[in-house]
mmCIF file of C-alpha atoms and ligand atoms in Angstrom:
data_model
loop_
_atom_site.group_PDB
_atom_site.id
_atom_site.type_symbol
_atom_site.label_atom_id
_atom_site.label_comp_id
_atom_site.label_asym_id
_atom_site.label_seq_id
_atom_site.Cartn_x
_atom_site.Cartn_y
_atom_site.Cartn_z
ATOM 1 C CA MET Z 105 -14.574 -6.631 -1.539
ATOM 2 C CA LYS Z 106 -14.133 -10.113 -0.394
ATOM 3 C CA LYS Z 107 -11.485 -11.060 2.352
ATOM 4 C CA GLU Z 108 -10.690 -14.383 0.427
ATOM 5 C CA ASP Z 109 -10.218 -12.078 -3.064
ATOM 6 C CA LEU Z 110 -8.475 -9.216 -1.804
ATOM 7 C CA ARG Z 111 -4.646 -10.909 -1.442
ATOM 8 C CA ILE Z 112 -2.346 -7.985 0.085
ATOM 9 C CA VAL Z 113 2.091 -8.135 -0.577
ATOM 10 C CA ILE Z 114 3.326 -7.160 2.341
ATOM 11 C CA GLY Z 115 6.919 -5.507 3.486
ATOM 12 C CA ALA Z 116 9.521 -3.282 5.147
ATOM 13 C CA ASP Z 117 12.998 -2.321 5.057
ATOM 14 C CA HIS Z 118 14.528 -2.970 9.220
ATOM 15 C CA GLY Z 119 12.748 -0.029 10.156
ATOM 16 C CA GLY Z 120 8.983 -1.653 9.684
ATOM 17 C CA TYR Z 121 10.739 -5.335 9.887
ATOM 18 C CA HIS Z 122 8.872 -5.678 13.513
ATOM 19 C CA LEU Z 123 5.236 -4.039 12.662
ATOM 20 C CA LYS Z 124 5.645 -5.837 9.919
ATOM 21 C CA ASN Z 125 5.334 -9.293 11.300
ATOM 22 C CA ALA Z 126 2.627 -8.018 13.623
ATOM 23 C CA LEU Z 127 0.398 -7.263 10.629
ATOM 24 C CA LEU Z 128 1.089 -9.585 8.831
ATOM 25 C CA ASP Z 129 -0.429 -11.795 11.665
ATOM 26 C CA TYR Z 130 -2.883 -9.436 12.012
ATOM 27 C CA MET Z 131 -3.596 -9.996 8.599
ATOM 28 C CA LEU Z 132 -3.472 -13.443 8.031
ATOM 29 C CA ARG Z 133 -5.816 -14.467 11.776
ATOM 30 C CA MET Z 134 -8.621 -11.607 9.684
ATOM 31 C CA GLY Z 135 -8.917 -13.976 7.319
ATOM 32 C CA TYR Z 136 -6.656 -12.392 3.656
ATOM 33 C CA GLU Z 137 -3.933 -14.392 1.973
ATOM 34 C CA VAL Z 138 -1.139 -12.794 2.382
ATOM 35 C CA VAL Z 139 2.882 -12.610 0.257
ATOM 36 C CA ASP Z 140 5.385 -11.603 2.122
ATOM 37 C CA VAL Z 141 8.665 -10.046 0.177
ATOM 38 C CA GLY Z 142 10.271 -9.510 3.129
ATOM 39 C CA ALA Z 143 12.133 -8.395 5.403
ATOM 40 C CA PHE Z 144 12.801 -11.804 7.430
ATOM 41 C CA ASN Z 145 15.168 -9.776 9.507
ATOM 42 C CA ASP Z 146 15.772 -6.038 11.581
ATOM 43 C CA GLU Z 147 20.106 -6.254 9.572
ATOM 44 C CA PRO Z 148 19.896 -3.016 7.833
ATOM 45 C CA SER Z 149 18.272 -2.802 3.525
ATOM 46 C CA ASP Z 150 17.039 -0.539 1.579
ATOM 47 C CA TYR Z 151 13.356 0.678 1.677
ATOM 48 C CA PRO Z 152 13.802 1.005 -2.416
ATOM 49 C CA ASP Z 153 14.218 -3.208 -2.745
ATOM 50 C CA PHE Z 154 10.697 -3.568 -0.887
ATOM 51 C CA ALA Z 155 8.801 -0.590 -2.850
ATOM 52 C CA ARG Z 156 9.957 -3.180 -5.769
ATOM 53 C CA MET Z 157 8.934 -5.656 -4.516
ATOM 54 C CA VAL Z 158 5.578 -4.484 -3.782
ATOM 55 C CA ALA Z 159 4.768 -2.956 -6.194
ATOM 56 C CA GLU Z 160 5.749 -5.944 -8.506
ATOM 57 C CA LYS Z 161 3.453 -8.237 -6.513
ATOM 58 C CA ILE Z 162 0.962 -5.728 -7.332
ATOM 59 C CA LEU Z 163 1.676 -4.849 -11.046
ATOM 60 C CA ASN Z 164 1.811 -7.880 -12.452
ATOM 61 C CA GLY Z 165 -1.264 -9.558 -10.521
ATOM 62 C CA GLU Z 166 0.158 -11.490 -7.410
ATOM 63 C CA ALA Z 167 -1.438 -8.829 -5.316
ATOM 64 C CA LEU Z 168 -4.704 -6.710 -5.137
ATOM 65 C CA ARG Z 169 -3.282 -3.908 -2.771
ATOM 66 C CA GLY Z 170 -0.093 -3.579 -1.085
ATOM 67 C CA VAL Z 171 1.241 -2.300 2.139
ATOM 68 C CA LEU Z 172 5.313 -0.885 3.052
ATOM 69 C CA ILE Z 173 6.744 -0.528 6.220
ATOM 70 C CA CYS Z 174 9.424 1.791 6.720
ATOM 71 C CA GLY Z 175 10.700 4.259 9.567
ATOM 72 C CA SER Z 176 8.842 6.785 8.323
ATOM 73 C CA GLY Z 177 6.621 5.346 6.054
ATOM 74 C CA VAL Z 178 7.696 8.418 3.623
ATOM 75 C CA GLY Z 179 11.017 6.623 1.728
ATOM 76 C CA ALA Z 180 8.399 3.500 0.725
ATOM 77 C CA SER Z 181 6.093 6.360 -0.404
ATOM 78 C CA ILE Z 182 8.687 7.840 -2.632
ATOM 79 C CA ALA Z 183 10.073 5.165 -4.146
ATOM 80 C CA ALA Z 184 6.506 3.185 -4.967
ATOM 81 C CA ASN Z 185 5.138 5.921 -6.165
ATOM 82 C CA LYS Z 186 8.124 5.657 -8.815
ATOM 83 C CA PHE Z 187 5.842 2.487 -10.419
ATOM 84 C CA ARG Z 188 3.287 3.297 -13.262
ATOM 85 C CA ASN Z 189 -0.728 2.676 -11.063
ATOM 86 C CA ILE Z 190 1.388 2.812 -7.738
ATOM 87 C CA ARG Z 191 -1.117 4.885 -5.734
ATOM 88 C CA ALA Z 192 0.942 4.803 -2.520
ATOM 89 C CA SER Z 193 0.701 6.940 1.140
ATOM 90 C CA VAL Z 194 1.256 7.246 4.272
ATOM 91 C CA CYS Z 195 -1.538 7.349 6.141
ATOM 92 C CA HIS Z 196 -1.308 7.973 10.294
ATOM 93 C CA ASP Z 197 -5.090 7.858 10.490
ATOM 94 C CA THR Z 198 -7.516 5.569 9.662
ATOM 95 C CA TYR Z 199 -9.905 8.721 7.860
ATOM 96 C CA SER Z 200 -6.859 8.859 5.431
ATOM 97 C CA ALA Z 201 -6.361 5.185 4.946
ATOM 98 C CA ARG Z 202 -10.242 4.597 4.351
ATOM 99 C CA GLN Z 203 -11.004 7.900 2.146
ATOM 100 C CA GLY Z 204 -7.357 7.422 0.267
ATOM 101 C CA VAL Z 205 -8.702 3.846 -0.706
ATOM 102 C CA GLU Z 206 -12.558 5.402 -1.738
ATOM 103 C CA ASP Z 207 -10.980 8.836 -3.623
ATOM 104 C CA ASP Z 208 -7.790 8.310 -5.515
ATOM 105 C CA ASN Z 209 -7.240 5.010 -5.439
ATOM 106 C CA MET Z 210 -4.645 4.310 -3.653
ATOM 107 C CA ASN Z 211 -3.590 0.625 -3.028
ATOM 108 C CA VAL Z 212 -0.389 0.923 -0.869
ATOM 109 C CA LEU Z 213 -0.444 1.636 2.396
ATOM 110 C CA CYS Z 214 2.299 2.974 3.303
ATOM 111 C CA LEU Z 215 3.025 3.710 7.157
ATOM 112 C CA GLY Z 216 6.147 4.571 9.723
ATOM 113 C CA ALA Z 217 7.201 2.201 12.124
ATOM 114 C CA ARG Z 218 8.635 4.330 13.953
ATOM 115 C CA VAL Z 219 6.323 7.287 13.980
ATOM 116 C CA VAL Z 220 2.696 4.618 14.729
ATOM 117 C CA GLY Z 221 2.531 2.070 17.952
ATOM 118 C CA GLU Z 222 1.578 -1.094 16.572
ATOM 119 C CA ALA Z 223 -2.820 -0.461 17.667
ATOM 120 C CA LEU Z 224 -2.826 1.833 15.937
ATOM 121 C CA ALA Z 225 -1.416 0.822 12.717
ATOM 122 C CA LYS Z 226 -3.810 -2.247 12.879
ATOM 123 C CA ASP Z 227 -6.919 0.470 13.013
ATOM 124 C CA ILE Z 228 -5.344 2.123 9.827
ATOM 125 C CA LEU Z 229 -3.913 -1.156 8.024
ATOM 126 C CA LYS Z 230 -8.438 -2.153 8.500
ATOM 127 C CA ALA Z 231 -10.026 0.935 6.966
ATOM 128 C CA PHE Z 232 -7.751 0.407 4.878
ATOM 129 C CA LEU Z 233 -8.296 -2.231 3.411
ATOM 130 C CA CYS Z 234 -12.811 -2.002 4.158
ATOM 131 C CA ALA Z 235 -12.421 0.595 2.005
ATOM 132 C CA GLU Z 236 -13.542 0.238 -1.905
ATOM 133 C CA PHE Z 237 -13.147 2.302 -4.949
ATOM 134 C CA LYS Z 238 -16.152 4.498 -4.979
ATOM 135 C CA ASN Z 239 -15.943 4.622 -8.552
ATOM 136 C CA ARG Z 240 -17.512 8.076 -9.192
ATOM 137 C CA GLU Z 241 -17.185 10.006 -12.650
ATOM 138 C CA ARG Z 242 -14.623 12.905 -10.644
ATOM 139 C CA TYR Z 243 -12.697 10.274 -8.595
ATOM 140 C CA ASN Z 244 -12.539 8.399 -12.165
ATOM 141 C CA ARG Z 245 -10.974 11.999 -13.707
ATOM 142 C CA ARG Z 246 -8.986 13.132 -11.887
ATOM 143 C CA LEU Z 247 -6.930 9.485 -11.607
ATOM 144 C CA GLN Z 248 -6.874 9.902 -15.544
ATOM 145 C CA LYS Z 249 -5.161 13.300 -14.739
ATOM 146 C CA ILE Z 250 -2.109 11.060 -12.849
ATOM 147 C CA LYS Z 251 -2.406 7.932 -16.000
ATOM 148 C CA GLU Z 252 -1.046 11.444 -17.988
ATOM 149 C CA ILE Z 253 1.535 13.074 -15.532
ATOM 150 C CA GLU Z 254 3.233 9.274 -15.691
ATOM 151 C CA ASP Z 255 2.795 9.480 -19.894
ATOM 152 C CA GLU Z 256 3.635 13.219 -19.952
ATOM 153 C CA THR Z 257 6.652 12.596 -17.829
ATOM 154 C CA GLY Z 258 7.885 8.672 -18.902
ATOM 155 C CA GLN Z 259 7.583 6.666 -16.128
ATOM 156 C CA SER Z 260 6.901 3.451 -17.246
ATOM 157 C CA ASN Z 261 7.355 0.371 -16.491
ATOM 158 C CA THR Z 262 4.281 -1.965 -17.305
HETATM 159 C C1 LIG H 504 15.900 3.936 8.239
HETATM 160 O O1 LIG H 504 16.415 4.385 9.338
HETATM 161 C C2 LIG H 504 14.871 4.847 7.926
HETATM 162 O O2 LIG H 504 16.024 6.534 6.735
HETATM 163 C C3 LIG H 504 14.163 4.309 5.835
HETATM 164 O O3 LIG H 504 13.270 3.090 7.656
HETATM 165 C C4 LIG H 504 12.738 5.473 6.119
HETATM 166 O O4 LIG H 504 12.730 5.904 7.720
HETATM 167 C C5 LIG H 504 12.641 6.083 5.595
HETATM 168 O O5 LIG H 504 12.067 6.629 5.345
#
């Protein structure tokens, strides 16, 4: 996918604030269009608020993919996955970041700023951004089963 078609939304709590700024700058320098939903300082804040804003930007079409950062990446991913059609995961290696998109159509990358350094985070982010869903029958079948789980459990937002 061309960079100009791949608008990204990024958000972080206080734990991810500094890494967010570095990754935002990195994406802008690579030519991506990026929406920053905060946090805009490192005062204590709540990761579900940023998970909500990132998810909503994707679900309303303002962004195609998202990046969410907290201290570990865990809280951010738990919160983001409460939204139907959000497929978020913590990835602290480049293989998962690429394969998560190719096989699982992951649309939110979660990072733990207290776990990975800036250089590795940039490599992981690049792997995520450059990957595309492979749209194979077996991948779609599995994604359909996830939708069925969402339907059964009443997970709703759209
Ligand atoms: C905040 O201290 C921390 O709990 C949060 O950033 C995140 O790591 C949660 O998963």
